[in-house]
């Protein structure tokens, strides 16, 4: 096995990589705490891999078999790492973020969903190849394929829609950044008042998103 790795090492020229080459593989931006997804209000968690409970709220509680779990013990924790929370009766419960499969199969529903096994098959048969989103400047420099559009008429539960959304998520543009505008009192509203720079910026942002 060591000979195989040695051959791969020589073929890939990694043995001649200098210090400057090694620097190229490192990130130029250090990872900060803001880059780590954390539980927020409105998120759902699955406890002991059995049940998905109601959305998290500040100062809220979730009743379990042995006591209650405080939502404040979950809020702010990293979503990528399962952890244990202690109930009011001192029992440890495993807390983790539900997968898409768990979310579909265990959330309350009124109709039978398209379970993940079937939804993934449907999406794979559609042969979707979503290219990463490019800004207008990048699109002029390289070939830009036509926009990918999928018409989903709805299946009742929404499970297929969630799988389609995951399949094309890579092609979505970044979220809009609307400028913060102070509210205007009704008595100051006047149709003849000229538009402010903030109004123009808002209109340009909306047009860029919809066109």
mmCIF file of C-alpha atoms in Angstrom:
data_model
loop_
_atom_site.group_PDB
_atom_site.id
_atom_site.type_symbol
_atom_site.label_atom_id
_atom_site.label_comp_id
_atom_site.label_asym_id
_atom_site.label_seq_id
_atom_site.Cartn_x
_atom_site.Cartn_y
_atom_site.Cartn_z
ATOM 1 C CA UNK A 1 0.000 0.000 0.000
ATOM 2 C CA UNK A 2 2.864 2.367 0.777
ATOM 3 C CA UNK A 3 4.276 1.805 -2.728
ATOM 4 C CA UNK A 4 0.916 2.712 -4.264
ATOM 5 C CA UNK A 5 0.734 5.983 -2.321
ATOM 6 C CA UNK A 6 4.332 6.700 -3.238
ATOM 7 C CA UNK A 7 3.573 6.286 -6.932
ATOM 8 C CA UNK A 8 0.541 8.560 -6.693
ATOM 9 C CA UNK A 9 2.643 11.088 -4.846
ATOM 10 C CA UNK A 10 5.257 11.152 -7.623
ATOM 11 C CA UNK A 11 2.715 11.202 -10.473
ATOM 12 C CA UNK A 12 0.852 14.156 -8.996
ATOM 13 C CA UNK A 13 4.155 16.041 -8.503
ATOM 14 C CA UNK A 14 3.284 16.628 -4.873
ATOM 15 C CA UNK A 15 6.776 15.591 -3.861
ATOM 16 C CA UNK A 16 8.141 18.723 -5.568
ATOM 17 C CA UNK A 17 5.634 21.080 -4.001
ATOM 18 C CA UNK A 18 7.417 23.966 -2.347
ATOM 19 C CA UNK A 19 6.259 26.123 0.540
ATOM 20 C CA UNK A 20 4.581 28.567 -1.838
ATOM 21 C CA UNK A 21 2.686 25.667 -3.396
ATOM 22 C CA UNK A 22 1.471 24.552 0.013
ATOM 23 C CA UNK A 23 0.184 28.018 0.767
ATOM 24 C CA UNK A 24 -1.995 27.821 -2.316
ATOM 25 C CA UNK A 25 -4.055 25.052 -0.755
ATOM 26 C CA UNK A 26 -4.893 27.041 2.365
ATOM 27 C CA UNK A 27 -7.789 29.438 2.741
ATOM 28 C CA UNK A 28 -7.024 33.128 2.599
ATOM 29 C CA UNK A 29 -9.886 33.880 4.969
ATOM 30 C CA UNK A 30 -9.896 32.400 8.473
ATOM 31 C CA UNK A 31 -13.062 30.655 9.587
ATOM 32 C CA UNK A 32 -14.949 32.729 12.112
ATOM 33 C CA UNK A 33 -17.741 31.767 14.456
ATOM 34 C CA UNK A 34 -20.217 33.560 12.216
ATOM 35 C CA UNK A 35 -19.562 31.032 9.433
ATOM 36 C CA UNK A 36 -20.829 28.091 11.491
ATOM 37 C CA UNK A 37 -24.594 27.418 11.199
ATOM 38 C CA UNK A 38 -26.269 27.489 14.585
ATOM 39 C CA UNK A 39 -29.746 26.712 15.840
ATOM 40 C CA UNK A 40 -32.092 29.681 15.675
ATOM 41 C CA UNK A 41 -35.690 30.306 16.602
ATOM 42 C CA UNK A 42 -38.034 28.485 14.244
ATOM 43 C CA UNK A 43 -35.665 25.559 13.654
ATOM 44 C CA UNK A 44 -36.771 22.015 14.366
ATOM 45 C CA UNK A 45 -34.685 19.301 16.003
ATOM 46 C CA UNK A 46 -34.997 15.550 16.221
ATOM 47 C CA UNK A 47 -34.569 14.057 19.686
ATOM 48 C CA UNK A 48 -33.003 10.611 20.082
ATOM 49 C CA UNK A 49 -33.582 10.020 16.361
ATOM 50 C CA UNK A 50 -37.244 9.270 17.018
ATOM 51 C CA UNK A 51 -39.399 12.370 16.752
ATOM 52 C CA UNK A 52 -39.238 15.882 15.329
ATOM 53 C CA UNK A 53 -40.613 18.370 17.809
ATOM 54 C CA UNK A 54 -42.174 21.820 17.508
ATOM 55 C CA UNK A 55 -40.065 24.791 16.360
ATOM 56 C CA UNK A 56 -37.589 26.261 18.805
ATOM 57 C CA UNK A 57 -38.486 29.522 20.535
ATOM 58 C CA UNK A 58 -36.702 31.564 23.137
ATOM 59 C CA UNK A 59 -37.577 30.488 26.705
ATOM 60 C CA UNK A 60 -39.619 27.608 25.259
ATOM 61 C CA UNK A 61 -39.831 24.024 26.507
ATOM 62 C CA UNK A 62 -40.342 20.624 24.910
ATOM 63 C CA UNK A 63 -41.940 17.808 26.881
ATOM 64 C CA UNK A 64 -40.165 14.447 26.640
ATOM 65 C CA UNK A 65 -40.636 11.109 28.373
ATOM 66 C CA UNK A 66 -38.656 12.246 31.395
ATOM 67 C CA UNK A 67 -39.209 15.912 32.047
ATOM 68 C CA UNK A 68 -38.725 18.893 29.762
ATOM 69 C CA UNK A 69 -35.898 20.207 27.602
ATOM 70 C CA UNK A 70 -35.295 23.944 27.561
ATOM 71 C CA UNK A 71 -35.037 25.481 24.112
ATOM 72 C CA UNK A 72 -32.423 27.904 25.424
ATOM 73 C CA UNK A 73 -30.106 24.896 25.885
ATOM 74 C CA UNK A 74 -30.347 24.250 22.131
ATOM 75 C CA UNK A 75 -30.427 27.749 20.633
ATOM 76 C CA UNK A 76 -26.983 28.913 19.576
ATOM 77 C CA UNK A 77 -25.485 25.420 19.366
ATOM 78 C CA UNK A 78 -23.878 24.243 16.123
ATOM 79 C CA UNK A 79 -26.272 22.410 13.811
ATOM 80 C CA UNK A 80 -23.558 20.195 12.318
ATOM 81 C CA UNK A 81 -22.678 18.479 15.592
ATOM 82 C CA UNK A 82 -25.114 16.238 17.485
ATOM 83 C CA UNK A 83 -25.025 16.893 21.211
ATOM 84 C CA UNK A 84 -26.803 15.873 24.398
ATOM 85 C CA UNK A 85 -29.194 18.068 26.359
ATOM 86 C CA UNK A 86 -30.265 17.327 29.908
ATOM 87 C CA UNK A 87 -33.953 17.312 30.762
ATOM 88 C CA UNK A 88 -35.506 18.659 33.945
ATOM 89 C CA UNK A 89 -35.316 15.114 35.367
ATOM 90 C CA UNK A 90 -31.599 14.859 34.585
ATOM 91 C CA UNK A 91 -31.877 12.491 31.630
ATOM 92 C CA UNK A 92 -29.660 13.059 28.605
ATOM 93 C CA UNK A 93 -31.290 13.284 25.177
ATOM 94 C CA UNK A 94 -29.480 13.330 21.846
ATOM 95 C CA UNK A 95 -30.234 16.487 19.853
ATOM 96 C CA UNK A 96 -29.496 16.781 16.151
ATOM 97 C CA UNK A 97 -30.739 18.498 13.036
ATOM 98 C CA UNK A 98 -33.128 16.297 11.037
ATOM 99 C CA UNK A 99 -32.133 15.231 7.569
ATOM 100 C CA UNK A 100 -34.465 15.862 4.651
ATOM 101 C CA UNK A 101 -35.567 12.221 4.787
ATOM 102 C CA UNK A 102 -36.346 12.451 8.497
ATOM 103 C CA UNK A 103 -38.132 15.771 8.072
ATOM 104 C CA UNK A 104 -40.419 14.385 5.362
ATOM 105 C CA UNK A 105 -41.270 11.133 7.101
ATOM 106 C CA UNK A 106 -41.716 12.428 10.661
ATOM 107 C CA UNK A 107 -43.344 15.851 10.423
ATOM 108 C CA UNK A 108 -47.136 16.042 10.976
ATOM 109 C CA UNK A 109 -49.062 15.805 7.702
ATOM 110 C CA UNK A 110 -52.571 15.535 6.281
ATOM 111 C CA UNK A 111 -51.653 13.595 3.130
ATOM 112 C CA UNK A 112 -49.265 10.786 2.292
ATOM 113 C CA UNK A 113 -45.932 12.263 1.151
ATOM 114 C CA UNK A 114 -43.703 11.143 -1.675
ATOM 115 C CA UNK A 115 -41.061 9.542 0.496
ATOM 116 C CA UNK A 116 -37.423 10.380 -0.089
ATOM 117 C CA UNK A 117 -36.632 7.069 -1.811
ATOM 118 C CA UNK A 118 -39.208 7.805 -4.520
ATOM 119 C CA UNK A 119 -38.582 11.556 -4.677
ATOM 120 C CA UNK A 120 -34.850 11.005 -5.217
ATOM 121 C CA UNK A 121 -35.635 8.578 -8.044
ATOM 122 C CA UNK A 122 -37.951 11.107 -9.703
ATOM 123 C CA UNK A 123 -35.343 13.867 -9.444
ATOM 124 C CA UNK A 124 -32.607 11.620 -10.837
ATOM 125 C CA UNK A 125 -34.800 10.673 -13.824
ATOM 126 C CA UNK A 126 -35.269 14.381 -14.602
ATOM 127 C CA UNK A 127 -31.506 14.503 -15.265
ATOM 128 C CA UNK A 128 -31.067 17.919 -13.656
ATOM 129 C CA UNK A 129 -27.645 19.532 -14.040
ATOM 130 C CA UNK A 130 -27.710 22.859 -12.220
ATOM 131 C CA UNK A 131 -24.693 25.030 -12.992
ATOM 132 C CA UNK A 132 -23.418 27.399 -10.292
ATOM 133 C CA UNK A 133 -24.817 30.914 -10.361
ATOM 134 C CA UNK A 134 -22.634 33.536 -12.054
ATOM 135 C CA UNK A 135 -22.884 37.272 -11.783
ATOM 136 C CA UNK A 136 -23.418 39.352 -14.916
ATOM 137 C CA UNK A 137 -19.702 40.179 -15.106
ATOM 138 C CA UNK A 138 -18.686 36.526 -14.926
ATOM 139 C CA UNK A 139 -21.383 35.505 -17.396
ATOM 140 C CA UNK A 140 -19.923 37.774 -20.105
ATOM 141 C CA UNK A 141 -16.447 36.280 -19.693
ATOM 142 C CA UNK A 142 -17.478 32.634 -20.057
ATOM 143 C CA UNK A 143 -20.290 30.715 -21.682
ATOM 144 C CA UNK A 144 -23.473 31.061 -19.677
ATOM 145 C CA UNK A 145 -26.142 28.372 -20.184
ATOM 146 C CA UNK A 146 -29.798 29.400 -20.300
ATOM 147 C CA UNK A 147 -31.605 29.651 -16.952
ATOM 148 C CA UNK A 148 -32.845 26.381 -15.528
ATOM 149 C CA UNK A 149 -36.591 26.449 -14.911
ATOM 150 C CA UNK A 150 -38.670 23.659 -13.382
ATOM 151 C CA UNK A 151 -42.461 23.776 -13.155
ATOM 152 C CA UNK A 152 -43.760 21.999 -10.069
ATOM 153 C CA UNK A 153 -47.547 21.848 -9.907
ATOM 154 C CA UNK A 154 -47.533 20.565 -6.337
ATOM 155 C CA UNK A 155 -48.166 17.119 -4.905
ATOM 156 C CA UNK A 156 -49.949 18.127 -1.698
ATOM 157 C CA UNK A 157 -47.277 17.446 0.899
ATOM 158 C CA UNK A 158 -44.351 19.334 -0.618
ATOM 159 C CA UNK A 159 -41.741 16.584 -0.305
ATOM 160 C CA UNK A 160 -41.008 16.498 -4.039
ATOM 161 C CA UNK A 161 -40.720 20.295 -4.056
ATOM 162 C CA UNK A 162 -38.102 20.111 -1.304
ATOM 163 C CA UNK A 163 -36.056 17.570 -3.262
ATOM 164 C CA UNK A 164 -36.280 19.692 -6.415
ATOM 165 C CA UNK A 165 -35.203 22.756 -4.454
ATOM 166 C CA UNK A 166 -32.176 20.880 -3.147
ATOM 167 C CA UNK A 167 -31.264 19.714 -6.654
ATOM 168 C CA UNK A 168 -31.176 23.252 -8.095
ATOM 169 C CA UNK A 169 -29.927 25.080 -4.997
ATOM 170 C CA UNK A 170 -26.473 25.487 -6.528
ATOM 171 C CA UNK A 171 -27.893 27.594 -9.373
ATOM 172 C CA UNK A 172 -29.762 30.070 -7.192
ATOM 173 C CA UNK A 173 -28.514 33.659 -6.951
ATOM 174 C CA UNK A 174 -27.563 35.035 -3.544
ATOM 175 C CA UNK A 175 -30.402 36.494 -1.448
ATOM 176 C CA UNK A 176 -31.426 40.079 -1.984
ATOM 177 C CA UNK A 177 -29.899 42.780 0.189
ATOM 178 C CA UNK A 178 -32.584 45.422 0.502
ATOM 179 C CA UNK A 179 -31.481 48.818 1.808
ATOM 180 C CA UNK A 180 -32.822 49.716 5.222
ATOM 181 C CA UNK A 181 -35.329 52.540 4.774
ATOM 182 C CA UNK A 182 -36.906 54.413 7.639
ATOM 183 C CA UNK A 183 -40.724 54.187 7.696
ATOM 184 C CA UNK A 184 -42.564 57.255 6.474
ATOM 185 C CA UNK A 185 -45.541 58.592 8.383
ATOM 186 C CA UNK A 186 -48.728 58.644 6.245
ATOM 187 C CA UNK A 187 -49.119 62.393 6.585
ATOM 188 C CA UNK A 188 -45.763 62.890 4.835
ATOM 189 C CA UNK A 189 -46.749 60.793 1.807
ATOM 190 C CA UNK A 190 -47.191 62.873 -1.309
ATOM 191 C CA UNK A 191 -47.511 61.384 -4.822
ATOM 192 C CA UNK A 192 -45.743 64.398 -6.293
ATOM 193 C CA UNK A 193 -42.686 63.943 -4.062
ATOM 194 C CA UNK A 194 -39.651 62.940 -6.176
ATOM 195 C CA UNK A 195 -38.099 59.536 -5.561
ATOM 196 C CA UNK A 196 -35.151 59.373 -3.190
ATOM 197 C CA UNK A 197 -31.854 57.572 -3.951
ATOM 198 C CA UNK A 198 -32.962 54.820 -1.571
ATOM 199 C CA UNK A 199 -36.137 54.307 -3.618
ATOM 200 C CA UNK A 200 -34.125 54.076 -6.845
ATOM 201 C CA UNK A 201 -31.746 51.550 -5.277
ATOM 202 C CA UNK A 202 -34.638 49.443 -4.052
ATOM 203 C CA UNK A 203 -36.306 49.456 -7.484
ATOM 204 C CA UNK A 204 -33.032 48.506 -9.179
ATOM 205 C CA UNK A 205 -32.547 45.616 -6.765
ATOM 206 C CA UNK A 206 -36.043 44.283 -7.395
ATOM 207 C CA UNK A 207 -35.651 44.584 -11.185
ATOM 208 C CA UNK A 208 -32.299 42.780 -11.088
ATOM 209 C CA UNK A 209 -33.926 39.919 -9.205
ATOM 210 C CA UNK A 210 -37.025 39.580 -11.414
ATOM 211 C CA UNK A 211 -35.543 40.141 -14.872
#
